[in-house]
Tab-separated table of C-alpha atoms and ligand atoms in Angstrom:
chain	number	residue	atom	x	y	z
A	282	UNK	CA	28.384	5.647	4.369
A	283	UNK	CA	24.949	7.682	3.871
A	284	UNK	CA	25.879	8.477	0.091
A	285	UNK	CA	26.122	4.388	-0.342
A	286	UNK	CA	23.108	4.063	1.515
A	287	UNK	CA	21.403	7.044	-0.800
A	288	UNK	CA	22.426	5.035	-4.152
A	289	UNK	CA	21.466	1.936	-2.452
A	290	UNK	CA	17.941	2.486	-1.179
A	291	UNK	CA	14.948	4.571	-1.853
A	292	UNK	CA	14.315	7.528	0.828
A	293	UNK	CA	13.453	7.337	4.551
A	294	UNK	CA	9.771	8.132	5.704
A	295	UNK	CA	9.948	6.236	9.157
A	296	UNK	CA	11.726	5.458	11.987
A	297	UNK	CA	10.999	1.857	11.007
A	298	UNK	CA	12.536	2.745	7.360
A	299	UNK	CA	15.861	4.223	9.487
A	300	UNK	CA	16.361	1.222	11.771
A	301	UNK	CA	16.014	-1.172	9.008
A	302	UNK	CA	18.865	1.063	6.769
A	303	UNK	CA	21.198	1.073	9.387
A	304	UNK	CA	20.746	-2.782	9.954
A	305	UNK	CA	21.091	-3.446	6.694
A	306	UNK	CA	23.990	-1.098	5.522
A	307	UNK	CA	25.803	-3.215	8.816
A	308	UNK	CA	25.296	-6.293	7.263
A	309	UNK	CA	26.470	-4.931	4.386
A	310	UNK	CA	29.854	-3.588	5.743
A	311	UNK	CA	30.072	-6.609	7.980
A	312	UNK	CA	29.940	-9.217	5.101
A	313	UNK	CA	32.110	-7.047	2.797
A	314	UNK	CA	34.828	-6.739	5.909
A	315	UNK	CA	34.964	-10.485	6.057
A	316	UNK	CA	34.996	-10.842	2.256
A	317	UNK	CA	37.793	-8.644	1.820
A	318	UNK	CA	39.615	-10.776	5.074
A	319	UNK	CA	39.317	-13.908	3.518
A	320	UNK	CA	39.862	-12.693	0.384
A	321	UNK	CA	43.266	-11.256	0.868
A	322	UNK	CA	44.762	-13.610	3.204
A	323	UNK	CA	43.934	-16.093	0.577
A	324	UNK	CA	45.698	-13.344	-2.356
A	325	UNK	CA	48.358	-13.464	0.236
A	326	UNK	CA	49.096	-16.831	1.262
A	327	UNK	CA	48.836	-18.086	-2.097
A	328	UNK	CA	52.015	-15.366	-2.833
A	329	UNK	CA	54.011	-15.950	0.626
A	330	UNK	CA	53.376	-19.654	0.140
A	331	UNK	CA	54.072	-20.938	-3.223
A	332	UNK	CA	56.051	-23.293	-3.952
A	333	UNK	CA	59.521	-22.429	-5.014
A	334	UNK	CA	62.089	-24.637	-6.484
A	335	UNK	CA	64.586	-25.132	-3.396
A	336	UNK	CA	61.473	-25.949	-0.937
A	337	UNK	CA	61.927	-28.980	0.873
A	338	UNK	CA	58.618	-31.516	1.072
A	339	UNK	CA	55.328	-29.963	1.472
A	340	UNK	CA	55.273	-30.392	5.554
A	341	UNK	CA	51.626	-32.574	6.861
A	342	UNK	CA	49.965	-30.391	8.864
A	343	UNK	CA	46.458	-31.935	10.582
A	344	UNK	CA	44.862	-28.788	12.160
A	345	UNK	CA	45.254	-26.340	14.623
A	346	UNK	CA	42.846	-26.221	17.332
A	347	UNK	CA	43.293	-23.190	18.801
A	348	UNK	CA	42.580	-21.069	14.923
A	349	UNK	CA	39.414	-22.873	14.606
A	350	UNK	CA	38.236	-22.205	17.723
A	351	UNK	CA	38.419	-18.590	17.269
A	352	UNK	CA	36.893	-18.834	12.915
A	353	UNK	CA	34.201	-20.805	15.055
A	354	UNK	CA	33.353	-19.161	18.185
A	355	UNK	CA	33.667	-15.412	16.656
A	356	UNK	CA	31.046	-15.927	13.782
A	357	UNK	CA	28.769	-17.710	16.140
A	358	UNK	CA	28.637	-14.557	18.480
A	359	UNK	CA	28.259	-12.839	15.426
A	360	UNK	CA	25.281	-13.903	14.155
A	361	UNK	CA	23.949	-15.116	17.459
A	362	UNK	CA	23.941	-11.364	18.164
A	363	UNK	CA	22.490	-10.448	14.535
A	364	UNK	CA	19.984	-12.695	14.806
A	365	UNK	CA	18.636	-10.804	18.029
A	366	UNK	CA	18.883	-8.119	16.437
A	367	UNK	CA	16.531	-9.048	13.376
A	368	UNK	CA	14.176	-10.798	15.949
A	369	UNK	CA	14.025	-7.115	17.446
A	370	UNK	CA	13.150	-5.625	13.948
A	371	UNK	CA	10.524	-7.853	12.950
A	372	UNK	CA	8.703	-7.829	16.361
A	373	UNK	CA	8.445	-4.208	15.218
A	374	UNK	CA	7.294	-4.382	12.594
A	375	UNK	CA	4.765	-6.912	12.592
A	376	UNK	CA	2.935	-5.671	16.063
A	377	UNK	CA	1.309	-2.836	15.514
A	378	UNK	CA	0.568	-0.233	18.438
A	379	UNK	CA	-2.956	-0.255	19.708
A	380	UNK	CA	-3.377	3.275	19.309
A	381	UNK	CA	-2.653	2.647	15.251
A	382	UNK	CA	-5.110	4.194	12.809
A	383	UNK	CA	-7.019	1.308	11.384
A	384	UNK	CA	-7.503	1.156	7.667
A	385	UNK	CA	-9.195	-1.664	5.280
A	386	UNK	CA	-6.898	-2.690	2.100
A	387	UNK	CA	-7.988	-5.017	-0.509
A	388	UNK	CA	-6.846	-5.538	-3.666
A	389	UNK	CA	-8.545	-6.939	-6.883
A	390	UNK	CA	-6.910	-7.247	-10.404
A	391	UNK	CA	-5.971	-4.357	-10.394
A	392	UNK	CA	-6.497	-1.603	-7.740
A	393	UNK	CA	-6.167	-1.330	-4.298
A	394	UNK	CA	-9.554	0.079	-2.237
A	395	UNK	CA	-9.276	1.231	1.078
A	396	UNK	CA	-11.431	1.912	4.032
A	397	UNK	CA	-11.439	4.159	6.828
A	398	UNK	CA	-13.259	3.269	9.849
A	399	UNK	CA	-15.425	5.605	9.538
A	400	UNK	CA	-17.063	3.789	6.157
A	401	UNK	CA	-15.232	6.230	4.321
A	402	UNK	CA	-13.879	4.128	1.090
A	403	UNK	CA	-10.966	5.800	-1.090
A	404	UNK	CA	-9.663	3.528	-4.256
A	405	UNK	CA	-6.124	3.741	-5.435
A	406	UNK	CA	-5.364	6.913	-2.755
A	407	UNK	CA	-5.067	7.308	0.847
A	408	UNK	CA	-4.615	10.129	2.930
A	409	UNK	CA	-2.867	9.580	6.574
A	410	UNK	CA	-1.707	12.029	9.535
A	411	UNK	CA	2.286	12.601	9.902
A	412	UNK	CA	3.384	11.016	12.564
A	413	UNK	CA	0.359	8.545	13.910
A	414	UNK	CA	0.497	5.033	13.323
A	415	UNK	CA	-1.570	3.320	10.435
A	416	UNK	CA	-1.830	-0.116	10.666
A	417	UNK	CA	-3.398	-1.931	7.480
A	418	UNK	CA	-5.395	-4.952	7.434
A	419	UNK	CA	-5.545	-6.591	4.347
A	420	UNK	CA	-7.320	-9.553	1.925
A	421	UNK	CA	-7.621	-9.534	-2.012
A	422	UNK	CA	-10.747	-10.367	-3.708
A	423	UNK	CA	-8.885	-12.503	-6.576
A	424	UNK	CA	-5.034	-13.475	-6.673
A	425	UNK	CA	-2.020	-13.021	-4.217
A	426	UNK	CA	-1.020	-9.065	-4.236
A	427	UNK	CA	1.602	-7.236	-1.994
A	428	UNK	CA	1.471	-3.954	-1.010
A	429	UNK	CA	4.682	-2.993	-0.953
A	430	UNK	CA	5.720	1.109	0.415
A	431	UNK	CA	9.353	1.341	0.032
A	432	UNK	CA	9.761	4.401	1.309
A	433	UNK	CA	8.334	2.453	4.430
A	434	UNK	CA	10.409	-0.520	4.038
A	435	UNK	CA	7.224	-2.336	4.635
A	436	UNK	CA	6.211	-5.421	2.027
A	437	UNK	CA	3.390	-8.156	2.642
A	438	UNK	CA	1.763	-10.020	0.975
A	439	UNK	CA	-2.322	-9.808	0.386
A	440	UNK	CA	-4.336	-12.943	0.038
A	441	UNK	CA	-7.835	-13.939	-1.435
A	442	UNK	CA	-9.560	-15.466	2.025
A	443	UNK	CA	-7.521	-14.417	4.983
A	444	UNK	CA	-6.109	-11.124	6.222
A	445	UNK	CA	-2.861	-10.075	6.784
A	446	UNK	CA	-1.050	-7.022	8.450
A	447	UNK	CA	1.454	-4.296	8.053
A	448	UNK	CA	2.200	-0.773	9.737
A	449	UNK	CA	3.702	2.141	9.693
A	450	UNK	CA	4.500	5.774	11.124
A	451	UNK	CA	5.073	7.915	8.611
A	452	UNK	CA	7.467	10.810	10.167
A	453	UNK	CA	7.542	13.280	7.244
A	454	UNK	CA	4.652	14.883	5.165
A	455	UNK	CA	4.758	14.079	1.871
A	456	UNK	CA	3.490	11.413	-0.731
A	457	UNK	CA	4.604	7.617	-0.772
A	458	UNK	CA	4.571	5.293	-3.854
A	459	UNK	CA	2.606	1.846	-2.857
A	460	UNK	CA	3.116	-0.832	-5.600
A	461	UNK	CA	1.399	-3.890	-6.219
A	462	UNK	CA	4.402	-6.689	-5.605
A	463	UNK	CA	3.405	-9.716	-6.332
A	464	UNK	CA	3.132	-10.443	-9.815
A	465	UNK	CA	-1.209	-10.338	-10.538
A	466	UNK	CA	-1.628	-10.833	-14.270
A	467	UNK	CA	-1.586	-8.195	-17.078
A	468	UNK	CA	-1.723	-4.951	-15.603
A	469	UNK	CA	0.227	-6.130	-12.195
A	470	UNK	CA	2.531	-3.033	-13.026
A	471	UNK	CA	-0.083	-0.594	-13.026
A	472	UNK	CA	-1.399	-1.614	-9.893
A	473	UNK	CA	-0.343	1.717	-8.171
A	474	UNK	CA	-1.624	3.737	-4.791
A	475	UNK	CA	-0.417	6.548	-3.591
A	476	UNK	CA	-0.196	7.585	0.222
A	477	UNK	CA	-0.227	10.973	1.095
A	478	UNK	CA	1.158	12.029	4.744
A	479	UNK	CA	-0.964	14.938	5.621
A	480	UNK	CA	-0.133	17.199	8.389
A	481	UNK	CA	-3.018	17.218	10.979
A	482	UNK	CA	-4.712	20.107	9.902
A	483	UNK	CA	-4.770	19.011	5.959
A	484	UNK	CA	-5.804	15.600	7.200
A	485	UNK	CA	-8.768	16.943	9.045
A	486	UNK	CA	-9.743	19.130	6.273
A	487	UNK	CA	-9.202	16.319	3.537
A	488	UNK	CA	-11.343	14.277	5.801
A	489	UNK	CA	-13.913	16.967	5.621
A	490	UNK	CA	-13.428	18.125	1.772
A	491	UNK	CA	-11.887	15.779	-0.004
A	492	UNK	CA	-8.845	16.532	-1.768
A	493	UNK	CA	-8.312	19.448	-3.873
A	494	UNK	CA	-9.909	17.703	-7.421
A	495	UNK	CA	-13.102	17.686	-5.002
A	496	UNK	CA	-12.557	20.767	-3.902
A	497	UNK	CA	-12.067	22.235	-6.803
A	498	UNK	CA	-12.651	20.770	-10.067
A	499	UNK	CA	-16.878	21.489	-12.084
A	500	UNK	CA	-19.007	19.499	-10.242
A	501	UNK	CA	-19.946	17.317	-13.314
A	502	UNK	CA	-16.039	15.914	-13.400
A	503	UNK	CA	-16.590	15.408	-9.419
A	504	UNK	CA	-19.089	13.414	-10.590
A	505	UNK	CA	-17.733	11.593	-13.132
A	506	UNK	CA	-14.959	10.430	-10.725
A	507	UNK	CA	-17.264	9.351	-8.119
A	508	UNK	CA	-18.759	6.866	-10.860
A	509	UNK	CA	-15.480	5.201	-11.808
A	510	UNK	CA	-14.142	5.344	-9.038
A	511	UNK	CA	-16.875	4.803	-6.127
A	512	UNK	CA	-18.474	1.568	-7.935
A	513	UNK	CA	-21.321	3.071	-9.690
A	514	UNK	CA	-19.865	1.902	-13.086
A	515	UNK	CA	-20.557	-1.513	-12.248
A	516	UNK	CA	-24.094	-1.225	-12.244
A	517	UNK	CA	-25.005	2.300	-13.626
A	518	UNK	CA	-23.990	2.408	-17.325
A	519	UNK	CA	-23.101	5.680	-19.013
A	520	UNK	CA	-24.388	4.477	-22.479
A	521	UNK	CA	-27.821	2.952	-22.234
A	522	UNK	CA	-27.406	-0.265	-21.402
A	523	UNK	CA	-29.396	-1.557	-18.266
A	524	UNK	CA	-27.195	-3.664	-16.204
A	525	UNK	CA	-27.978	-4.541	-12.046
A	526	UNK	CA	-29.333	-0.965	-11.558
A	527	UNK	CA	-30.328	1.729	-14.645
A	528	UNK	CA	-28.149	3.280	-17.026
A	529	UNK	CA	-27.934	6.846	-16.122
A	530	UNK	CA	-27.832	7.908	-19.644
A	531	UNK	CA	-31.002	10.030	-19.963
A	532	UNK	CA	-33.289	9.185	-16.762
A	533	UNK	CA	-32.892	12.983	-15.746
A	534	UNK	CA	-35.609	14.451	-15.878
A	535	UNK	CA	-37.658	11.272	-16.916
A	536	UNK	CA	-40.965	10.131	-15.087
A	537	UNK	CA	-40.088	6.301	-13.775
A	538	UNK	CA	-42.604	3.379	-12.157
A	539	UNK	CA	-41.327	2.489	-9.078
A	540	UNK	CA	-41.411	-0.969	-7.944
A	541	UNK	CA	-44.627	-0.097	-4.962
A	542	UNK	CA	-46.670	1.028	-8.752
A	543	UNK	CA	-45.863	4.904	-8.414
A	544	UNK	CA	-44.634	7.170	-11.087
A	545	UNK	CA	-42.094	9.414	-9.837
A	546	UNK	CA	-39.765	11.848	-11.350
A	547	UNK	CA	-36.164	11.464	-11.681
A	548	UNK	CA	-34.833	14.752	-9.846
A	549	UNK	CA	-32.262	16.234	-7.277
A	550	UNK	CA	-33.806	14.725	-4.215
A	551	UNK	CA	-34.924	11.421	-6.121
A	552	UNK	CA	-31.032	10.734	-6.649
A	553	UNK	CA	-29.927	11.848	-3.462
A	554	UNK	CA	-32.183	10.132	-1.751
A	555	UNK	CA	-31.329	7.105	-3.992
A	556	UNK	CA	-27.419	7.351	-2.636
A	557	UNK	CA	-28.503	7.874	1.556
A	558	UNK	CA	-31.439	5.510	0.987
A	559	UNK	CA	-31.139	2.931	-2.092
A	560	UNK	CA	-34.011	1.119	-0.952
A	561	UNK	CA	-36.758	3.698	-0.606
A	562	UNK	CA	-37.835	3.825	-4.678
A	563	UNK	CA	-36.910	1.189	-6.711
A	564	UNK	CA	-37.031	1.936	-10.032
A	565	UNK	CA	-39.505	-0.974	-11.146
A	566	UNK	CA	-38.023	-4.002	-13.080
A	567	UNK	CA	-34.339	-3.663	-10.550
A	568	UNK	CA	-33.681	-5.672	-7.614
A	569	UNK	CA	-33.574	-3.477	-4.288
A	570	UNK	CA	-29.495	-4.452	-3.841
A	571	UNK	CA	-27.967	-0.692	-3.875
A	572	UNK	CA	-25.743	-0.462	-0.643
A	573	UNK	CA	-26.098	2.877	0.803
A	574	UNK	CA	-23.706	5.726	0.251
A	575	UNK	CA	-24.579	7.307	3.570
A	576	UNK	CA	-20.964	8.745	5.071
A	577	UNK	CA	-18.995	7.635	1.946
A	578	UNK	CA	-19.680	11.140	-0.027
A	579	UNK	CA	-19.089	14.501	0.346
A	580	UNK	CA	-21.137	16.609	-0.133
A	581	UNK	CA	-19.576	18.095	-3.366
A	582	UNK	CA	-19.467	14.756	-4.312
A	583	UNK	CA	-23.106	13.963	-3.751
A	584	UNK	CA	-23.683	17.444	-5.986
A	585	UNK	CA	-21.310	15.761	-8.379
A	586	UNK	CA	-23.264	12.651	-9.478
A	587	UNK	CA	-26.175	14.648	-9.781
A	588	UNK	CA	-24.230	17.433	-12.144
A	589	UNK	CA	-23.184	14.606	-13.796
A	590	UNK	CA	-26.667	12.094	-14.277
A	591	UNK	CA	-27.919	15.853	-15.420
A	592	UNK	CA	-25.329	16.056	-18.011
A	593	UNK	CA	-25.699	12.543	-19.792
A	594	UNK	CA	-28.758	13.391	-21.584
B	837	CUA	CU1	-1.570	-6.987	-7.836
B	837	CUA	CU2	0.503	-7.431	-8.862
């Protein structure tokens, strides 16, 4: 049966993923057993009892007791038994165990943003240990999303003003597709994640490092995806334009009037110290409302904004 199951149903990454396969392939071969029962004796009694020109009168027969007992009782046991069963399953996978690792999910037309609980925040990508238990706790900012990992079997949905749950144990490395299920507006079908199951040691280090674009990749292009990606784009234009905090298009270098009357110089340490500490120079005319990025960078990354501020001149 595993070659049905293959064409069936996408790969197994849990334990979860391999009890909920072999329940379902049973129900499966279960209905299509009965299907193919009923089926035939129908095929045959229709052939064994037509009716042929020398039959007598069709005999009246009321019922028979003791048949519908058993085309009663049997089924009941049946699904008596697969209800249980399914009670069993969902138990499973709706409590998550204590020990889980605990990450933030929320979606917004359309990406999915997740936090670690360490304020680490990761958009559209998550890296998790093999074999430990991640339990996800969910809301969207806008519309009904679902985060949906088949490779998981896991499916919920996520909704604007309460939270709502899923988990799983991945128990191979490797990466899992997450899509967005739930049907969010025009780009619902781009509304991808990925999930990478990390062995312990790559977890630790991509905890540490980042992953290998970080790593890796001129620190201006860190940069540049820390902006997109890390929410500096919504206030920090690339072209000019002032919006909630200033456009980073040529202030490096430049000699700015801080809100406390001060000129100060737009260097290194003024924009690292504007990530750890938002608050401690204001550029004059902006409102103090930076949150601090204190945790949520790497250090390449921190490098990287300022490679890249350096660069839009
Ligand atoms: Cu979000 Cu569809």
């Amino acid at each position: 049966m595993n070659w049905l199951r293959d064409w069936m149903l996408p790969s197994q990454n849990s334990a979860y993923a391999r009890d909920y396969d072999f329940m379902y392939m049973s129900l499966v071969g279960l209905s299509a057993f009965f299907f193919l029962l009923i089926a035939g004796l129908c095929l045959f009694f229709v052939v064994k009892y037509k009716r042929r020109a020398n039959d007598g009168p069709t005999p009246h027969i009321t019922h028979n007791l003791t048949l519908e007992l058993v085309w009663s009782i049997i089924p009941l046991i049946i699904v008596i038994g697969i209800f249980f069963w399914g009670f069993h399953g969902y138990m499973n996978a709706t409590v998550a165990p204590g020990d889980a690792l605990e990450i933030q999910v929320t979606g917004k037309k359309w990406l999915w943003t997740f936090e670690y609980p360490d304020g680490m925040r990761t958009i559209n990508e998550i890296h998790v240990p093999v074999n430990k238990a991640v339990h996800l706790i969910m809301t969207s900012e806008d519309v009904i999303h679902s985060f949906y990992i088949p490779g998981m079997r896991i499916k919920q949905d996520v909704v604007p003003g309460r939270y709502t749950e899923e988990w799983f144990r991945a128990d191979q490395a490797g990466f899992q597709q997450v899509f967005c299920a739930e049907y969010c507006g025009k780009s619902h079908s781009q509304m991808l994640a990925k999930i990478f199951v990390d062995t312990p040691a790559k977890y630790a280090e991509w905890l540490e490092k980042g992953d290998e674009f970080t790593q890796t990749a001129p620190l201006k292009e860190v940069g540049q995806k820390v902006w997109e990606n890390r929410g500096c784009k919504e206030c920090h234009s690339i072209d000019g334009v002032k919006g909630q905090g200033p456009s980073f298009k040529g202030i490096w270098g430049k000699m700015e009037m801080m809100s406390d009357g001060k000129p100060y110089q737009i260097d290194a340490n003024y924009i690292r110290e504007s990530m750890m500490y938002p608050q401690a120079k204001v550029v004059k005319g902006f409102e103090p409302i930076m949150p601090t990025f204190q945790g949520l960078l790497r250090e390449r990354e921190i490098l990287g904004v300022i490679e890249y501020i350096k660069s839009l001149q």
